[in-house]
PDB file of C-alpha atoms in Angstrom:
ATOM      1  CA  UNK A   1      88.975 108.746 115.376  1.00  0.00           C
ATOM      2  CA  UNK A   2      85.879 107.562 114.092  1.00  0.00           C
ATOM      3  CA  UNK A   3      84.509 105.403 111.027  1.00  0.00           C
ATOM      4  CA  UNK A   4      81.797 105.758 109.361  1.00  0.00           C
ATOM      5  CA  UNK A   5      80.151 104.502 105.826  1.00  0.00           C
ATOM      6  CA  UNK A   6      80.245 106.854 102.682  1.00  0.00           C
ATOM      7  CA  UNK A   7      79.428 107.109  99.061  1.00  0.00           C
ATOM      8  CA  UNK A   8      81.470 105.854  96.480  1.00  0.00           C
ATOM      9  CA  UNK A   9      80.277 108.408  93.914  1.00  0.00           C
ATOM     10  CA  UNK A  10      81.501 110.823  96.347  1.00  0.00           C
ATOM     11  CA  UNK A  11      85.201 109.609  96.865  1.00  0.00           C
ATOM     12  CA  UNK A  12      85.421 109.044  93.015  1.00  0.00           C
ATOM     13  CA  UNK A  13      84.400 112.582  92.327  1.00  0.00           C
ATOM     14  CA  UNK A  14      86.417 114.476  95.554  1.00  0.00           C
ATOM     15  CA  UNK A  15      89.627 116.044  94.816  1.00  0.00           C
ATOM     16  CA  UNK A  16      92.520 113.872  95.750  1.00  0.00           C
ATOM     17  CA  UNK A  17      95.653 114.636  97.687  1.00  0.00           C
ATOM     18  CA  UNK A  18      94.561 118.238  97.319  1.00  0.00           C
ATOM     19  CA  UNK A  19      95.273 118.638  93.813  1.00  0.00           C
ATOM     20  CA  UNK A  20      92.943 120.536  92.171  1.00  0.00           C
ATOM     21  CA  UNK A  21      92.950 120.019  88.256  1.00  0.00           C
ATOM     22  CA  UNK A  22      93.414 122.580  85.581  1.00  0.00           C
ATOM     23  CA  UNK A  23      90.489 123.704  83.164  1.00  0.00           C
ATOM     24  CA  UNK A  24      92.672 121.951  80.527  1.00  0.00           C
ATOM     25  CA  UNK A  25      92.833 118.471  82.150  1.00  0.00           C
ATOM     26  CA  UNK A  26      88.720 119.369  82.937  1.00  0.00           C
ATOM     27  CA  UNK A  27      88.287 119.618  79.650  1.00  0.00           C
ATOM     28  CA  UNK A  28      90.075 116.704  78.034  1.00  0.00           C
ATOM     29  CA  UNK A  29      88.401 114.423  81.477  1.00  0.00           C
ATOM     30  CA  UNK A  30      84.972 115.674  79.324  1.00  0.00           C
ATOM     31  CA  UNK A  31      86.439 114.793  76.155  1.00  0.00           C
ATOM     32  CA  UNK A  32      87.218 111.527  77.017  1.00  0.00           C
ATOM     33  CA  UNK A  33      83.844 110.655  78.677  1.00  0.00           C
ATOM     34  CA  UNK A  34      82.238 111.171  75.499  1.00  0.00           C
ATOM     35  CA  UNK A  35      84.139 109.300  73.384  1.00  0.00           C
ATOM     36  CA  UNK A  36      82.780 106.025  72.317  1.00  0.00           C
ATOM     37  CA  UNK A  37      84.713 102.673  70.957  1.00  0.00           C
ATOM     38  CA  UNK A  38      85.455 103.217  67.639  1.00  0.00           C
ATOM     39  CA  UNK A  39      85.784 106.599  67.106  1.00  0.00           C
ATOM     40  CA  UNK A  40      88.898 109.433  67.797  1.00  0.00           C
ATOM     41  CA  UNK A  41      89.972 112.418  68.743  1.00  0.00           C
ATOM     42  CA  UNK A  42      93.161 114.953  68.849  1.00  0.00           C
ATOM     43  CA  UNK A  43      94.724 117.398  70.524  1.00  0.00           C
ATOM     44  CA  UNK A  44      96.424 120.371  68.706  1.00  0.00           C
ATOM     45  CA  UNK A  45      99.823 120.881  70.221  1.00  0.00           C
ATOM     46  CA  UNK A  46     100.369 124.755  70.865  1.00  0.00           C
ATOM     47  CA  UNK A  47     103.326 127.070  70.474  1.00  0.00           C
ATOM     48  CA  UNK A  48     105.085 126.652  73.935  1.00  0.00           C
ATOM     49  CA  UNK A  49     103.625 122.605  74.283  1.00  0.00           C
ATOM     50  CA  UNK A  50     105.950 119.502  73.082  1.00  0.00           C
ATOM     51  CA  UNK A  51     103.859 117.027  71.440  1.00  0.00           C
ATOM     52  CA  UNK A  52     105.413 114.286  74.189  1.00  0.00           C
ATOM     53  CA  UNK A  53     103.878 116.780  77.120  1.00  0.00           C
ATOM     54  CA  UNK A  54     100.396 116.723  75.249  1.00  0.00           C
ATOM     55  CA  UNK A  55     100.813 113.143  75.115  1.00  0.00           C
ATOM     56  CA  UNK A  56     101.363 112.762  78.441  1.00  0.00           C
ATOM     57  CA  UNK A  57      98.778 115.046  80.282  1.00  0.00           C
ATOM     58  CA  UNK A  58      95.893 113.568  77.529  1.00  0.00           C
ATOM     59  CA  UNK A  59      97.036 109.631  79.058  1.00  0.00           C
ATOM     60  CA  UNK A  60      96.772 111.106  82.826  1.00  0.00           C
ATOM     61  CA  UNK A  61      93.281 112.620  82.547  1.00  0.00           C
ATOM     62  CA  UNK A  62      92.253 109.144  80.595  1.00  0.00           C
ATOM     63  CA  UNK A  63      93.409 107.496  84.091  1.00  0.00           C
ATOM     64  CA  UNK A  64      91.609 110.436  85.848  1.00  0.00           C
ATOM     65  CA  UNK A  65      88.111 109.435  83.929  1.00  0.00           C
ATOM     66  CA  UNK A  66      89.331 105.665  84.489  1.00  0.00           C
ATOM     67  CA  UNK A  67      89.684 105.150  80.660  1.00  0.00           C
ATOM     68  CA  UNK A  68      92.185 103.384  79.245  1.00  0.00           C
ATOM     69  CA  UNK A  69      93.398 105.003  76.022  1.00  0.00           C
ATOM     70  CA  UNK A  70      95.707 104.821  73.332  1.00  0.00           C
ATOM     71  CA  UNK A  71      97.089 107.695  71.735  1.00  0.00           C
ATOM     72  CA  UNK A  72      99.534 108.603  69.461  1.00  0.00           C
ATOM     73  CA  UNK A  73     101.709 112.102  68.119  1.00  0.00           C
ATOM     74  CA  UNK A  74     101.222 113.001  64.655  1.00  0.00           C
ATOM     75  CA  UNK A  75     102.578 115.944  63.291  1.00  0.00           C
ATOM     76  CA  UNK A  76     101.281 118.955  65.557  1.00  0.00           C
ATOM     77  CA  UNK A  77      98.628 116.809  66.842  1.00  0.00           C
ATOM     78  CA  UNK A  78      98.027 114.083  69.908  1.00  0.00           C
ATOM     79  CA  UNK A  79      95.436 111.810  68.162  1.00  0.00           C
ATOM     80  CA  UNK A  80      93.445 109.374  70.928  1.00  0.00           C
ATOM     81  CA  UNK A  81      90.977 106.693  71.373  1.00  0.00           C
ATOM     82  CA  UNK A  82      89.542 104.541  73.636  1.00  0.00           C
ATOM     83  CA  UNK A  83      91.903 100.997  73.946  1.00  0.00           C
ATOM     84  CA  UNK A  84      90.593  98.229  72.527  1.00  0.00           C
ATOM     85  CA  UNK A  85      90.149  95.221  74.962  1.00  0.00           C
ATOM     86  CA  UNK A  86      91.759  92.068  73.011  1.00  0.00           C
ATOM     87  CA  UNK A  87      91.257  89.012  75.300  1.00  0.00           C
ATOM     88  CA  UNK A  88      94.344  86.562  74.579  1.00  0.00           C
ATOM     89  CA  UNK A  89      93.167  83.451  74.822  1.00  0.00           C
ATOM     90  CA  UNK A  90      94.330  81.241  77.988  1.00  0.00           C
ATOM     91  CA  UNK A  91      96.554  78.439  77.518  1.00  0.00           C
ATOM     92  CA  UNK A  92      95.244  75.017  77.587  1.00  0.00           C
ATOM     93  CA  UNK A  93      95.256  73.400  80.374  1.00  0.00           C
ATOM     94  CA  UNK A  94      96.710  69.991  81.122  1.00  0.00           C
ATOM     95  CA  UNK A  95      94.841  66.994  81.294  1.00  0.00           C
ATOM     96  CA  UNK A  96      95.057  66.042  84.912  1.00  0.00           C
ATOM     97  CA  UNK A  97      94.461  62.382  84.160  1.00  0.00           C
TER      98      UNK A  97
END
């Protein structure tokens, strides 16, 4: 065996565990890179889809693109955005006098 260094932007764009992704999840990885904070987007469920499948596969390719999303089912459609980061703040901390 042998070691040797390599690029990260290599690794993060390689296929992984040999699963090759399908031109859907391609498309909503795109999707998702262009959204910005703020703004939404949504998924029209097709004949043949559930709603909770749609859901599912848009939350996967925001972990593919290493987004974290929210997303939600209305109607026939999977509306999502980009997860707003709400810092809680810490608890105080005891006076160690």
């Amino acid at each position: 065996m042998r070691i040797e260094e390599a690029d990260l932007n290599t690794l993060k764009t390689a296929q992984r565990r040999g699963r090759v992704r399908s031109p859907e999840t391609q498309e909503l990885i795109e999707a998702i890179d262009s959204l910005v904070p703020g703004a939404a987007k949504a998924v029209v469920v097709e004949p043949g889809q559930t709603p909770q499948k749609v859901r599912a596969r848009v939350m996967y390719a925001g972990k593919a693109a290493g987004k974290k999303l929210q997303a939600a089912i209305s109607g026939d459609k999977v509306l999502f955005a980009l997860k707003e980061e709400r810092r809680r703040p810490g608890r105080p901390r005891k006076n160690p006098l």
